[in-house]
């Protein structure tokens, strides 16, 4: 903007009019510095194709284009391509100074960003990028590579469904009324960093997505003894056979289907008997107050598994079955059972309302029994409720035919029958037997008891929230839905780009927490709701928010020559965060230095 200064200031500056440029730097410089430390621009440029010939002279490389776009997405939570030209036009000084690149608004046109997403959607480019990033991150940050988690999520969309297309209706984890895509992901413990991702059509079942991503991970994480942790869909026999055959380990719960459903009652009975005799192993964890609390009890047994190899030979391996009882899980199931029973009772009484206009009556016993069975099945309370009912008959005398009645006119008796539920009683004995078996769950692992004791196995699985945080960040911080791209290659490319954003957040959070843990330190003023609170485990989201209101102000004369630059001074907390992340201390200070070569 152009302003007129006071006469004394004008004489000092020697100008009548000055141009003041203001840019909201905030967390953008921090994000760019973090991505540069991870080597993200170089890795992307290494594996993405070269720029088209007519772009090579002046165009920004794909790596820098992606990194700058990603910094905007992480800062603003907006992945729309149309917003980038306006953003870059208002941030050229900051972006050029931090990246050392010549930034043009046209580098972020809709056409160029569409080309970038199209390249990212191609498997040969994307898989090479992920593999290179994994190797670089593990080396630079010394990440442990003992446990990998696998899971899938869905992303709802407003796109039109086409036969054979990527956006399809399927079993939704978000909104069943909308079509979706499905994202299969593998993440590294304990930081929750994405290792490999695969976008598939929304109707695909999760079971068939595990083997392809496991085979991909073998290329970068080929160490024997690696533990793969997943949900019950990973417990499919073919998947367990594959993992064990590659000298890897698995840990996953068994679904209550097939042979597991058949044997689970017996396992629960054995567990109840062991609980009465005090033979169950206690599983404890340390809470926030450094107190030991019991979270579960359980026992285990071994069994042999056999698979027929392609060579025709049989391969055997040992598998441990861990039968675990969780009091908290049992309480939740009891509450759920009570809710289902109450709802079923209300629905049963509503089947036979009192006579009245518009109130449908059940007139045959078969209809009543069918309706009762449907209610019990819907609420999963078969055998737990006893329903008593009566047959009620009402006789009415009416004249035959139309018209007024008379003493000599013929009459007929009409009998109306209805069935009425008089009482719904709970079978307390059956309910008590059912409640005794609640809270039990079975897990399987081919890890030895020495490598993965029962207690550690249970606690390890309970860290499944770490991969769920990735999905949460995609849908909250990065706002993956709704998607503002229509073409399928751009849907894939954008999804992969956003997983890079989650990777940046995960690495930043891990590095900061590790530094605080090493020094037994904590950070204040990250919780706006409680300024007195100190935290040793800050989230990446709170760290980025701590850099709000950092502004760069540049004053120029009418000819465009710079007179001065001023940056909002960083607080001590902001400076400490930059230092603990291992970033260049001048990441913000350099913005006050005029780049004469620009």
Coordinates of C-alpha atoms in Angstrom, one line a residue:
X1 CA 0.0 0.0 0.0
X2 CA 1.1 3.6 -0.5
X3 CA 1.0 6.1 2.4
X4 CA 2.1 9.7 2.9
X5 CA 4.3 10.2 6.0
X6 CA 4.7 13.2 8.2
X7 CA 6.8 16.1 6.8
X8 CA 9.7 15.5 9.1
X9 CA 9.8 11.8 8.2
X10 CA 9.5 12.6 4.5
X11 CA 12.5 14.9 4.7
X12 CA 14.5 12.2 6.5
X13 CA 13.7 9.6 3.9
X14 CA 13.9 12.0 1.0
X15 CA 10.8 10.7 -0.6
X16 CA 7.2 11.9 -0.9
X17 CA 5.6 8.5 -1.0
X18 CA 6.7 5.1 0.3
X19 CA 5.4 1.6 -0.5
X20 CA 4.8 -0.7 2.5
X21 CA 4.7 -4.4 1.9
X22 CA 3.4 -6.7 4.7
X23 CA 3.6 -10.5 4.6
X24 CA 2.2 -12.9 7.2
X25 CA 5.1 -15.2 7.7
X26 CA 3.7 -17.1 10.7
X27 CA 4.6 -20.8 10.5
X28 CA 5.5 -20.9 6.8
X29 CA 9.2 -20.3 7.3
X30 CA 9.3 -23.1 9.9
X31 CA 7.5 -25.5 7.6
X32 CA 9.8 -24.7 4.7
X33 CA 12.9 -25.1 6.8
X34 CA 11.6 -28.4 8.1
X35 CA 10.9 -29.8 4.6
X36 CA 14.3 -28.6 3.4
X37 CA 16.0 -30.4 6.3
X38 CA 14.1 -33.6 5.3
X39 CA 15.4 -33.2 1.7
X40 CA 11.9 -33.1 0.3
X41 CA 12.6 -30.7 -2.6
X42 CA 15.6 -32.7 -3.8
X43 CA 13.9 -36.1 -3.4
X44 CA 10.9 -35.0 -5.4
X45 CA 13.1 -33.5 -8.1
X46 CA 15.1 -36.7 -8.2
X47 CA 12.2 -38.9 -9.1
X48 CA 9.6 -36.7 -10.8
X49 CA 10.1 -36.1 -14.6
X50 CA 11.8 -33.0 -15.8
X51 CA 9.8 -29.8 -16.6
X52 CA 8.4 -29.5 -20.1
X53 CA 10.9 -27.8 -22.4
X54 CA 8.9 -24.6 -22.7
X55 CA 9.0 -24.3 -18.8
X56 CA 12.6 -25.1 -18.2
X57 CA 14.1 -21.6 -18.5
X58 CA 12.0 -19.8 -16.0
X59 CA 9.7 -22.4 -14.3
X60 CA 10.1 -23.5 -10.7
X61 CA 11.0 -27.2 -10.4
X62 CA 8.4 -29.8 -9.4
X63 CA 10.1 -30.3 -6.0
X64 CA 10.0 -26.7 -5.0
X65 CA 6.5 -26.3 -6.4
X66 CA 5.2 -29.1 -4.3
X67 CA 7.0 -28.0 -1.1
X68 CA 5.7 -24.4 -1.3
X69 CA 2.2 -25.6 -2.1
X70 CA 2.4 -28.0 0.9
X71 CA 3.6 -25.2 3.2
X72 CA 0.4 -23.3 2.3
X73 CA -1.8 -26.4 2.8
X74 CA -0.3 -27.2 6.2
X75 CA -0.5 -23.5 7.3
X76 CA -4.0 -22.8 6.0
X77 CA -5.7 -26.2 5.8
X78 CA -6.7 -25.4 2.2
X79 CA -5.7 -27.6 -0.8
X80 CA -7.6 -25.7 -3.5
X81 CA -5.4 -25.0 -6.5
X82 CA -7.2 -21.7 -7.3
X83 CA -6.0 -20.2 -4.0
X84 CA -2.3 -20.6 -4.7
X85 CA -1.7 -17.7 -7.2
X86 CA -3.2 -15.1 -4.7
X87 CA -1.2 -16.7 -1.8
X88 CA 2.1 -16.6 -3.7
X89 CA 1.5 -13.0 -4.9
X90 CA 1.3 -11.9 -1.2
X91 CA 4.2 -14.0 0.0
X92 CA 6.9 -13.7 -2.7
X93 CA 9.5 -12.0 -0.5
X94 CA 9.2 -14.7 2.2
X95 CA 9.1 -17.6 -0.1
X96 CA 12.1 -16.4 -2.2
X97 CA 14.2 -15.6 0.8
X98 CA 13.6 -18.9 2.5
X99 CA 13.9 -21.2 -0.5
X100 CA 16.6 -19.2 -2.4
X101 CA 14.5 -19.6 -5.6
X102 CA 13.0 -17.1 -7.9
X103 CA 9.3 -17.2 -7.3
X104 CA 6.8 -16.3 -10.0
X105 CA 3.0 -16.3 -9.6
X106 CA 2.7 -18.3 -12.8
X107 CA 4.6 -21.2 -11.3
X108 CA 1.5 -22.0 -9.3
X109 CA -1.1 -21.7 -12.0
X110 CA -3.9 -24.3 -12.1
X111 CA -2.3 -25.9 -15.1
X112 CA 1.1 -26.4 -13.4
X113 CA -0.4 -27.7 -10.2
X114 CA -2.6 -30.2 -12.2
X115 CA 0.6 -31.4 -13.9
X116 CA 2.2 -31.9 -10.6
X117 CA -0.7 -34.0 -9.2
X118 CA -0.7 -36.1 -12.4
X119 CA 2.9 -37.0 -11.9
X120 CA 2.4 -37.9 -8.2
X121 CA -0.4 -40.2 -9.1
X122 CA 1.9 -42.5 -11.2
X123 CA 3.0 -45.5 -9.2
X124 CA 6.6 -45.5 -10.6
X125 CA 7.2 -42.0 -9.4
X126 CA 5.3 -42.1 -6.1
X127 CA 6.7 -45.4 -4.8
X128 CA 10.3 -44.2 -5.6
X129 CA 9.6 -41.0 -3.7
X130 CA 8.3 -42.8 -0.6
X131 CA 11.2 -45.3 -0.6
X132 CA 13.7 -42.5 -0.8
X133 CA 12.0 -40.4 1.9
X134 CA 11.9 -43.4 4.2
X135 CA 15.6 -44.2 3.8
X136 CA 16.5 -40.5 4.3
X137 CA 14.2 -40.0 7.3
X138 CA 15.4 -43.2 9.1
X139 CA 19.0 -42.2 8.5
X140 CA 18.8 -38.5 9.4
X141 CA 16.6 -38.9 12.5
X142 CA 17.8 -42.4 13.7
X143 CA 14.3 -43.7 13.7
X144 CA 13.6 -47.1 15.3
X145 CA 12.3 -49.6 12.7
X146 CA 10.9 -52.4 14.9
X147 CA 7.1 -51.9 14.5
X148 CA 5.0 -51.0 11.5
X149 CA 1.2 -50.5 11.6
X150 CA -1.1 -51.1 8.8
X151 CA -4.7 -49.9 8.3
X152 CA -7.1 -48.4 5.8
X153 CA -9.5 -45.5 5.9
X154 CA -12.1 -44.0 3.6
X155 CA -12.5 -40.4 2.3
X156 CA -16.0 -39.4 1.3
X157 CA -16.5 -37.4 -1.9
X158 CA -19.2 -35.5 -3.8
X159 CA -18.1 -36.9 -7.2
X160 CA -20.3 -38.7 -9.6
X161 CA -19.9 -42.5 -9.5
X162 CA -18.9 -44.1 -12.8
X163 CA -18.5 -47.8 -13.5
X164 CA -14.9 -48.9 -12.9
X165 CA -14.0 -45.5 -11.5
X166 CA -12.0 -44.6 -8.4
X167 CA -14.9 -43.0 -6.5
X168 CA -17.4 -45.7 -5.5
X169 CA -19.9 -46.5 -2.9
X170 CA -18.7 -49.0 -0.2
X171 CA -18.6 -49.7 3.5
X172 CA -18.0 -46.2 4.7
X173 CA -16.1 -45.1 7.9
X174 CA -17.4 -41.6 7.5
X175 CA -20.6 -41.0 5.6
X176 CA -22.4 -44.1 4.1
X177 CA -24.7 -41.8 2.0
X178 CA -21.7 -40.6 -0.1
X179 CA -19.3 -42.3 -2.5
X180 CA -15.7 -42.6 -1.4
X181 CA -12.1 -43.5 -2.1
X182 CA -10.0 -45.8 0.1
X183 CA -6.5 -45.2 1.4
X184 CA -4.3 -48.0 2.6
X185 CA -1.5 -46.9 4.8
X186 CA 1.6 -48.2 6.6
X187 CA 3.1 -46.2 9.4
X188 CA 6.3 -46.4 11.5
X189 CA 6.1 -46.6 15.3
X190 CA 6.4 -44.8 17.6
X191 CA 6.2 -41.5 15.6
X192 CA 3.3 -42.4 13.4
X193 CA 5.1 -41.4 10.2
X194 CA 3.6 -42.7 6.9
X195 CA 5.8 -45.2 5.2
X196 CA 3.7 -46.4 2.2
X197 CA 0.3 -45.4 0.9
X198 CA -2.0 -46.7 -1.8
X199 CA -5.2 -45.2 -3.1
X200 CA -7.8 -47.6 -4.4
X201 CA -11.5 -47.5 -5.4
X202 CA -14.0 -47.0 -2.6
X203 CA -15.8 -50.4 -2.9
X204 CA -12.6 -52.5 -2.3
X205 CA -12.5 -54.6 0.8
X206 CA -9.6 -54.0 3.2
X207 CA -8.5 -57.7 3.3
X208 CA -7.0 -57.6 -0.2
X209 CA -5.0 -54.4 0.4
X210 CA -2.5 -55.8 3.0
X211 CA -0.4 -58.0 0.8
X212 CA 0.4 -55.4 -1.9
X213 CA 1.6 -52.9 0.7
X214 CA 3.5 -55.6 2.6
X215 CA 5.4 -56.5 -0.6
X216 CA 6.2 -52.8 -1.1
X217 CA 7.6 -52.4 2.4
X218 CA 10.0 -55.3 1.8
X219 CA 12.0 -53.0 -0.6
X220 CA 12.9 -50.5 2.1
X221 CA 12.4 -52.4 5.4
X222 CA 13.9 -55.8 4.7
X223 CA 15.2 -56.5 8.2
X224 CA 14.1 -59.9 9.7
X225 CA 12.0 -59.7 12.9
X226 CA 10.0 -56.6 11.9
X227 CA 6.7 -56.6 13.7
X228 CA 3.6 -55.8 11.6
X229 CA 0.5 -54.7 13.7
X230 CA -3.0 -54.4 12.2
X231 CA -6.6 -54.9 12.9
X232 CA -8.7 -58.0 12.6
X233 CA -8.8 -57.8 8.8
X234 CA -5.0 -58.4 8.8
X235 CA -5.6 -61.7 10.6
X236 CA -6.7 -63.4 7.3
X237 CA -4.8 -66.7 7.1
X238 CA -3.1 -65.9 3.8
X239 CA -1.7 -62.7 5.2
X240 CA -0.4 -64.4 8.3
X241 CA 1.2 -67.1 6.2
X242 CA 2.9 -64.5 4.0
X243 CA 4.3 -62.6 6.9
X244 CA 5.6 -65.6 8.7
X245 CA 7.1 -67.0 5.5
X246 CA 9.2 -63.8 5.1
X247 CA 10.7 -64.1 8.6
X248 CA 8.6 -61.2 9.8
X249 CA 6.3 -61.0 12.8
X250 CA 2.6 -60.2 13.1
X251 CA 0.2 -59.1 15.8
X252 CA -3.5 -58.7 15.2
X253 CA -6.9 -59.5 16.9
X254 CA -9.0 -62.4 15.6
X255 CA -12.5 -61.6 14.3
X256 CA -15.5 -63.4 15.8
X257 CA -16.1 -65.3 12.6
X258 CA -15.4 -68.8 11.3
X259 CA -13.4 -71.1 13.6
X260 CA -12.7 -68.3 16.0
X261 CA -16.4 -67.8 16.7
X262 CA -16.6 -71.6 17.3
X263 CA -13.7 -71.8 19.7
X264 CA -14.2 -68.4 21.5
X265 CA -16.8 -69.6 24.0
X266 CA -14.4 -72.4 25.2
X267 CA -11.5 -69.9 25.4
X268 CA -13.7 -67.6 27.5
X269 CA -14.7 -70.4 29.8
X270 CA -11.1 -71.3 30.4
X271 CA -10.3 -67.7 31.1
X272 CA -13.1 -67.4 33.6
X273 CA -11.9 -70.5 35.3
X274 CA -8.3 -69.2 35.4
X275 CA -9.6 -65.9 36.8
X276 CA -11.3 -67.7 39.7
X277 CA -8.1 -69.6 40.5
X278 CA -5.9 -66.5 40.1
X279 CA -3.9 -67.9 37.1
X280 CA -4.5 -65.0 34.7
X281 CA -1.5 -62.8 34.0
X282 CA -2.0 -59.2 35.0
X283 CA -1.3 -56.4 32.4
X284 CA -0.4 -53.0 33.9
X285 CA 0.6 -49.7 32.5
X286 CA 1.8 -46.4 34.0
X287 CA -0.7 -43.6 33.9
X288 CA 0.0 -39.8 33.8
X289 CA 0.5 -39.7 37.6
X290 CA 3.2 -42.4 37.3
X291 CA 0.9 -44.9 39.0
X292 CA 0.6 -48.6 37.9
X293 CA -2.9 -49.5 37.0
X294 CA -4.2 -52.9 35.8
X295 CA -5.8 -52.6 32.3
X296 CA -6.4 -56.2 31.5
X297 CA -5.7 -59.9 32.3
X298 CA -5.1 -62.8 30.1
X299 CA -3.5 -66.1 29.3
X300 CA -2.0 -67.7 26.1
X301 CA -1.5 -71.0 24.4
X302 CA 0.4 -72.2 21.3
X303 CA -1.0 -73.8 18.2
X304 CA 0.5 -75.0 14.9
X305 CA -0.4 -73.5 11.6
X306 CA 0.2 -75.1 8.2
X307 CA 0.2 -73.7 4.7
X308 CA 0.8 -75.4 1.4
X309 CA 3.6 -73.6 -0.6
X310 CA 3.7 -73.1 -4.4
X311 CA 6.3 -76.0 -4.5
X312 CA 3.7 -78.4 -3.1
X313 CA 5.4 -78.7 0.2
X314 CA 3.8 -77.9 3.5
X315 CA 5.2 -75.2 5.8
X316 CA 4.5 -75.2 9.5
X317 CA 4.9 -72.4 12.0
X318 CA 4.0 -71.8 15.7
X319 CA 1.5 -69.2 16.6
X320 CA 0.5 -67.9 20.0
X321 CA -3.1 -67.1 20.8
X322 CA -3.5 -64.5 23.5
X323 CA -6.9 -64.5 25.2
X324 CA -7.4 -61.1 27.0
X325 CA -10.0 -59.8 29.3
X326 CA -10.4 -56.0 29.6
X327 CA -12.6 -54.6 32.4
X328 CA -13.0 -51.3 30.6
X329 CA -14.1 -53.1 27.4
X330 CA -16.4 -55.3 29.5
X331 CA -18.1 -52.2 31.0
X332 CA -18.6 -50.6 27.6
X333 CA -20.2 -53.9 26.3
X334 CA -22.4 -54.1 29.4
X335 CA -23.6 -50.5 28.7
X336 CA -24.2 -51.4 25.1
X337 CA -26.1 -54.5 26.1
X338 CA -28.3 -52.5 28.5
X339 CA -29.0 -49.9 25.8
X340 CA -30.0 -52.6 23.3
X341 CA -32.2 -54.3 25.8
X342 CA -34.0 -51.1 26.7
X343 CA -34.5 -50.2 23.0
X344 CA -35.8 -53.7 22.2
X345 CA -38.3 -53.5 25.1
X346 CA -39.6 -50.2 23.8
X347 CA -39.9 -51.5 20.2
X348 CA -41.7 -54.7 21.4
X349 CA -44.3 -52.8 23.3
X350 CA -44.8 -50.5 20.3
X351 CA -45.7 -53.5 18.1
X352 CA -49.2 -53.7 19.7
X353 CA -50.5 -50.2 20.4
X354 CA -53.9 -49.6 21.8
X355 CA -56.8 -49.4 19.4
X356 CA -57.1 -46.1 17.8
X357 CA -57.3 -44.3 14.5
X358 CA -54.2 -44.9 12.3
X359 CA -52.8 -47.4 14.7
X360 CA -52.0 -50.7 12.9
X361 CA -53.0 -53.9 14.7
X362 CA -51.5 -57.3 14.4
X363 CA -54.3 -59.7 13.7
X364 CA -52.5 -63.0 13.3
X365 CA -50.1 -64.8 15.6
X366 CA -47.7 -65.5 12.8
X367 CA -47.3 -61.8 12.0
X368 CA -46.8 -61.0 15.7
X369 CA -44.1 -63.7 16.1
X370 CA -42.3 -62.5 12.9
X371 CA -42.3 -58.9 14.2
X372 CA -41.0 -60.0 17.6
X373 CA -38.2 -62.0 16.0
X374 CA -37.2 -59.1 13.8
X375 CA -36.9 -56.7 16.8
X376 CA -34.9 -59.2 18.8
X377 CA -32.5 -59.9 15.8
X378 CA -32.1 -56.2 15.0
X379 CA -31.1 -55.3 18.5
X380 CA -29.1 -58.6 19.0
X381 CA -30.9 -59.7 22.1
X382 CA -32.2 -63.1 21.0
X383 CA -32.8 -65.4 23.9
X384 CA -32.5 -62.5 26.4
X385 CA -36.2 -61.3 26.5
X386 CA -39.4 -63.3 27.1
X387 CA -42.5 -61.9 25.5
X388 CA -46.0 -62.6 26.8
X389 CA -49.0 -61.8 24.7
X390 CA -52.8 -62.4 24.6
X391 CA -55.4 -62.9 21.9
X392 CA -58.1 -60.3 22.2
X393 CA -61.5 -60.7 20.4
X394 CA -64.2 -58.0 20.0
X395 CA -67.6 -58.8 18.5
X396 CA -69.8 -56.3 16.8
X397 CA -73.4 -56.7 15.5
X398 CA -74.1 -55.0 12.1
X399 CA -77.1 -55.0 9.7
X400 CA -76.6 -56.8 6.4
X401 CA -76.4 -54.4 3.5
X402 CA -76.8 -50.7 3.3
X403 CA -79.4 -48.4 4.8
X404 CA -81.2 -47.9 8.0
X405 CA -81.9 -50.8 10.4
X406 CA -85.2 -52.2 11.5
X407 CA -86.6 -54.8 13.8
X408 CA -87.1 -57.2 10.8
X409 CA -83.8 -56.5 9.1
X410 CA -81.2 -59.3 9.0
X411 CA -78.1 -58.9 11.2
X412 CA -74.6 -60.4 11.3
X413 CA -71.9 -60.8 14.0
X414 CA -68.4 -59.5 13.0
X415 CA -65.5 -60.7 15.1
X416 CA -62.3 -58.5 15.3
X417 CA -59.1 -60.2 16.5
X418 CA -55.9 -58.5 17.7
X419 CA -52.8 -59.7 19.5
X420 CA -51.6 -57.6 22.4
X421 CA -48.2 -57.9 24.2
X422 CA -48.8 -57.8 27.9
X423 CA -45.3 -58.1 29.3
X424 CA -41.7 -58.2 28.2
X425 CA -39.4 -59.8 30.8
X426 CA -35.7 -60.1 30.9
X427 CA -34.1 -63.5 31.3
X428 CA -31.8 -62.6 34.1
X429 CA -29.9 -65.9 34.1
X430 CA -29.2 -65.7 30.4
X431 CA -28.1 -62.1 30.7
X432 CA -25.8 -62.9 33.6
X433 CA -24.2 -65.7 31.6
X434 CA -23.7 -63.4 28.7
X435 CA -22.2 -60.6 30.8
X436 CA -19.7 -63.0 32.3
X437 CA -18.3 -63.5 28.8
X438 CA -18.0 -59.9 27.9
X439 CA -14.7 -58.0 27.6
X440 CA -12.8 -61.0 26.1
X441 CA -10.8 -60.7 22.9
X442 CA -8.3 -63.0 21.2
X443 CA -5.1 -61.9 19.5
X444 CA -2.6 -63.9 17.4
X445 CA 1.1 -63.5 17.0
X446 CA 4.0 -65.6 15.7
X447 CA 6.5 -63.7 17.9
X448 CA 8.0 -65.7 20.7
X449 CA 7.2 -64.9 24.3
X450 CA 10.8 -63.7 24.8
X451 CA 10.5 -61.3 21.8
X452 CA 6.9 -60.1 22.7
X453 CA 5.6 -61.1 26.1
X454 CA 1.9 -61.2 26.6
X455 CA 1.7 -57.9 28.4
X456 CA 3.8 -56.1 25.9
X457 CA 1.8 -57.5 23.0
X458 CA -1.5 -56.1 24.5
X459 CA 0.0 -52.7 25.2
X460 CA 1.6 -52.6 21.7
X461 CA -1.7 -53.2 20.0
X462 CA -3.4 -50.5 22.2
X463 CA -1.1 -48.0 20.5
X464 CA -3.2 -48.4 17.3
X465 CA -4.3 -44.8 17.8
X466 CA -0.9 -43.8 16.3
X467 CA -2.0 -44.7 12.8
X468 CA -5.5 -43.4 13.4
X469 CA -3.8 -40.0 14.1
X470 CA -2.6 -40.0 10.6
X471 CA -6.1 -40.4 9.3
X472 CA -7.3 -37.7 11.7
X473 CA -4.7 -35.2 10.5
X474 CA -5.6 -35.9 6.9
X475 CA -9.3 -35.2 7.6
X476 CA -8.8 -32.3 10.0
X477 CA -5.5 -30.3 9.6
X478 CA -5.1 -31.1 5.9
X479 CA -8.9 -31.0 5.1
X480 CA -8.7 -33.8 2.5
X481 CA -12.5 -33.8 2.3
X482 CA -14.1 -32.5 0.4
X483 CA -11.7 -32.8 -2.6
X484 CA -11.7 -29.9 -5.0
X485 CA -10.3 -32.0 -7.9
X486 CA -12.4 -34.1 -10.2
X487 CA -10.0 -36.2 -12.4
X488 CA -9.0 -39.5 -10.9
X489 CA -5.3 -39.0 -11.4
X490 CA -5.5 -35.7 -9.6
X491 CA -7.5 -37.3 -6.7
X492 CA -4.7 -39.9 -6.3
X493 CA -2.0 -37.2 -6.7
X494 CA -3.6 -34.9 -4.2
X495 CA -4.0 -37.7 -1.6
X496 CA -0.4 -38.6 -1.9
X497 CA 0.7 -35.0 -1.6
X498 CA -1.3 -34.7 1.6
X499 CA 0.3 -37.8 3.1
X500 CA 3.6 -35.9 2.6
X501 CA 2.1 -33.2 4.8
X502 CA 1.3 -35.7 7.5
X503 CA 4.9 -37.0 7.2
X504 CA 6.2 -33.4 7.8
X505 CA 4.0 -33.0 10.9
X506 CA 5.0 -36.4 12.3
X507 CA 8.8 -35.8 11.9
X508 CA 8.5 -32.4 13.4
X509 CA 6.6 -33.6 16.4
X510 CA 8.9 -36.6 16.9
X511 CA 12.1 -34.5 16.8
X512 CA 10.7 -31.9 19.2
X513 CA 9.4 -34.5 21.7
X514 CA 12.7 -36.4 21.6
X515 CA 14.7 -33.3 22.3
X516 CA 12.5 -32.4 25.3
X517 CA 12.6 -35.9 26.6
X518 CA 16.4 -36.0 26.3
X519 CA 16.7 -32.8 28.3
X520 CA 13.9 -33.6 30.7
X521 CA 12.3 -30.3 29.7
X522 CA 8.9 -28.9 28.8
X523 CA 7.4 -26.0 26.9
X524 CA 5.0 -23.3 28.3
X525 CA 2.4 -21.2 26.6
X526 CA 1.2 -23.7 24.0
X527 CA -2.2 -24.1 25.4
X528 CA -4.3 -21.0 25.0
X529 CA -6.9 -22.3 27.4
X530 CA -4.3 -22.6 30.1
X531 CA -1.3 -20.3 29.9
X532 CA 0.2 -21.9 33.1
X533 CA 0.4 -25.3 31.6
X534 CA 3.7 -26.8 30.6
X535 CA 3.9 -29.8 28.2
X536 CA 6.7 -32.2 27.4
X537 CA 4.7 -33.8 24.5
X538 CA 3.6 -30.9 22.3
X539 CA 1.6 -31.7 19.2
X540 CA 2.8 -30.4 15.8
X541 CA -0.5 -28.5 15.5
X542 CA 0.1 -26.5 18.7
X543 CA 3.7 -25.8 17.7
X544 CA 2.6 -24.3 14.3
X545 CA -0.1 -22.3 16.1
X546 CA 2.6 -20.8 18.4
X547 CA 4.1 -19.1 15.4
X548 CA 1.0 -17.0 14.5
X549 CA 1.3 -13.3 14.1
X550 CA 4.9 -13.3 12.8
X551 CA 4.9 -10.5 10.2
X552 CA 7.5 -9.3 7.7
X553 CA 7.2 -5.6 6.8
X554 CA 9.2 -4.1 3.9
X555 CA 9.4 -0.4 3.0
X556 CA 10.3 0.6 -0.5
X557 CA 10.4 3.8 -2.4
X558 CA 8.4 4.5 -5.5
X559 CA 11.2 3.1 -7.7
X560 CA 11.1 -0.2 -5.8
X561 CA 14.4 0.3 -3.9
X562 CA 14.2 -1.2 -0.4
X563 CA 14.6 1.2 2.5
X564 CA 14.2 -1.3 5.3
X565 CA 12.9 -4.6 6.6
X566 CA 11.3 -5.4 9.9
X567 CA 10.3 -8.9 11.3
X568 CA 8.2 -9.4 14.4
X569 CA 10.8 -10.5 17.0
X570 CA 10.5 -14.2 17.9
X571 CA 9.6 -15.0 21.5
X572 CA 11.9 -17.2 23.6
X573 CA 9.5 -20.2 23.1
X574 CA 9.6 -19.8 19.4
X575 CA 13.4 -19.6 19.4
X576 CA 13.6 -22.7 21.6
X577 CA 11.3 -24.6 19.2
X578 CA 13.5 -23.7 16.2
X579 CA 16.6 -24.8 18.1
X580 CA 15.2 -28.1 19.3
X581 CA 14.0 -29.0 15.8
X582 CA 17.6 -28.7 14.7
X583 CA 16.8 -26.0 12.2
X584 CA 19.1 -23.1 11.2
X585 CA 18.8 -20.4 13.9
X586 CA 18.5 -17.8 11.1
X587 CA 15.5 -19.3 9.5
X588 CA 13.4 -16.3 10.5
X589 CA 16.2 -13.7 11.0
X590 CA 17.3 -14.0 7.3
X591 CA 14.1 -12.4 6.3
X592 CA 15.3 -9.1 7.5
X593 CA 18.3 -9.2 5.2
X594 CA 17.7 -7.8 1.8
X595 CA 18.7 -10.2 -1.0
X596 CA 20.3 -7.9 -3.5
X597 CA 20.6 -10.6 -6.0
X598 CA 16.9 -11.1 -6.3

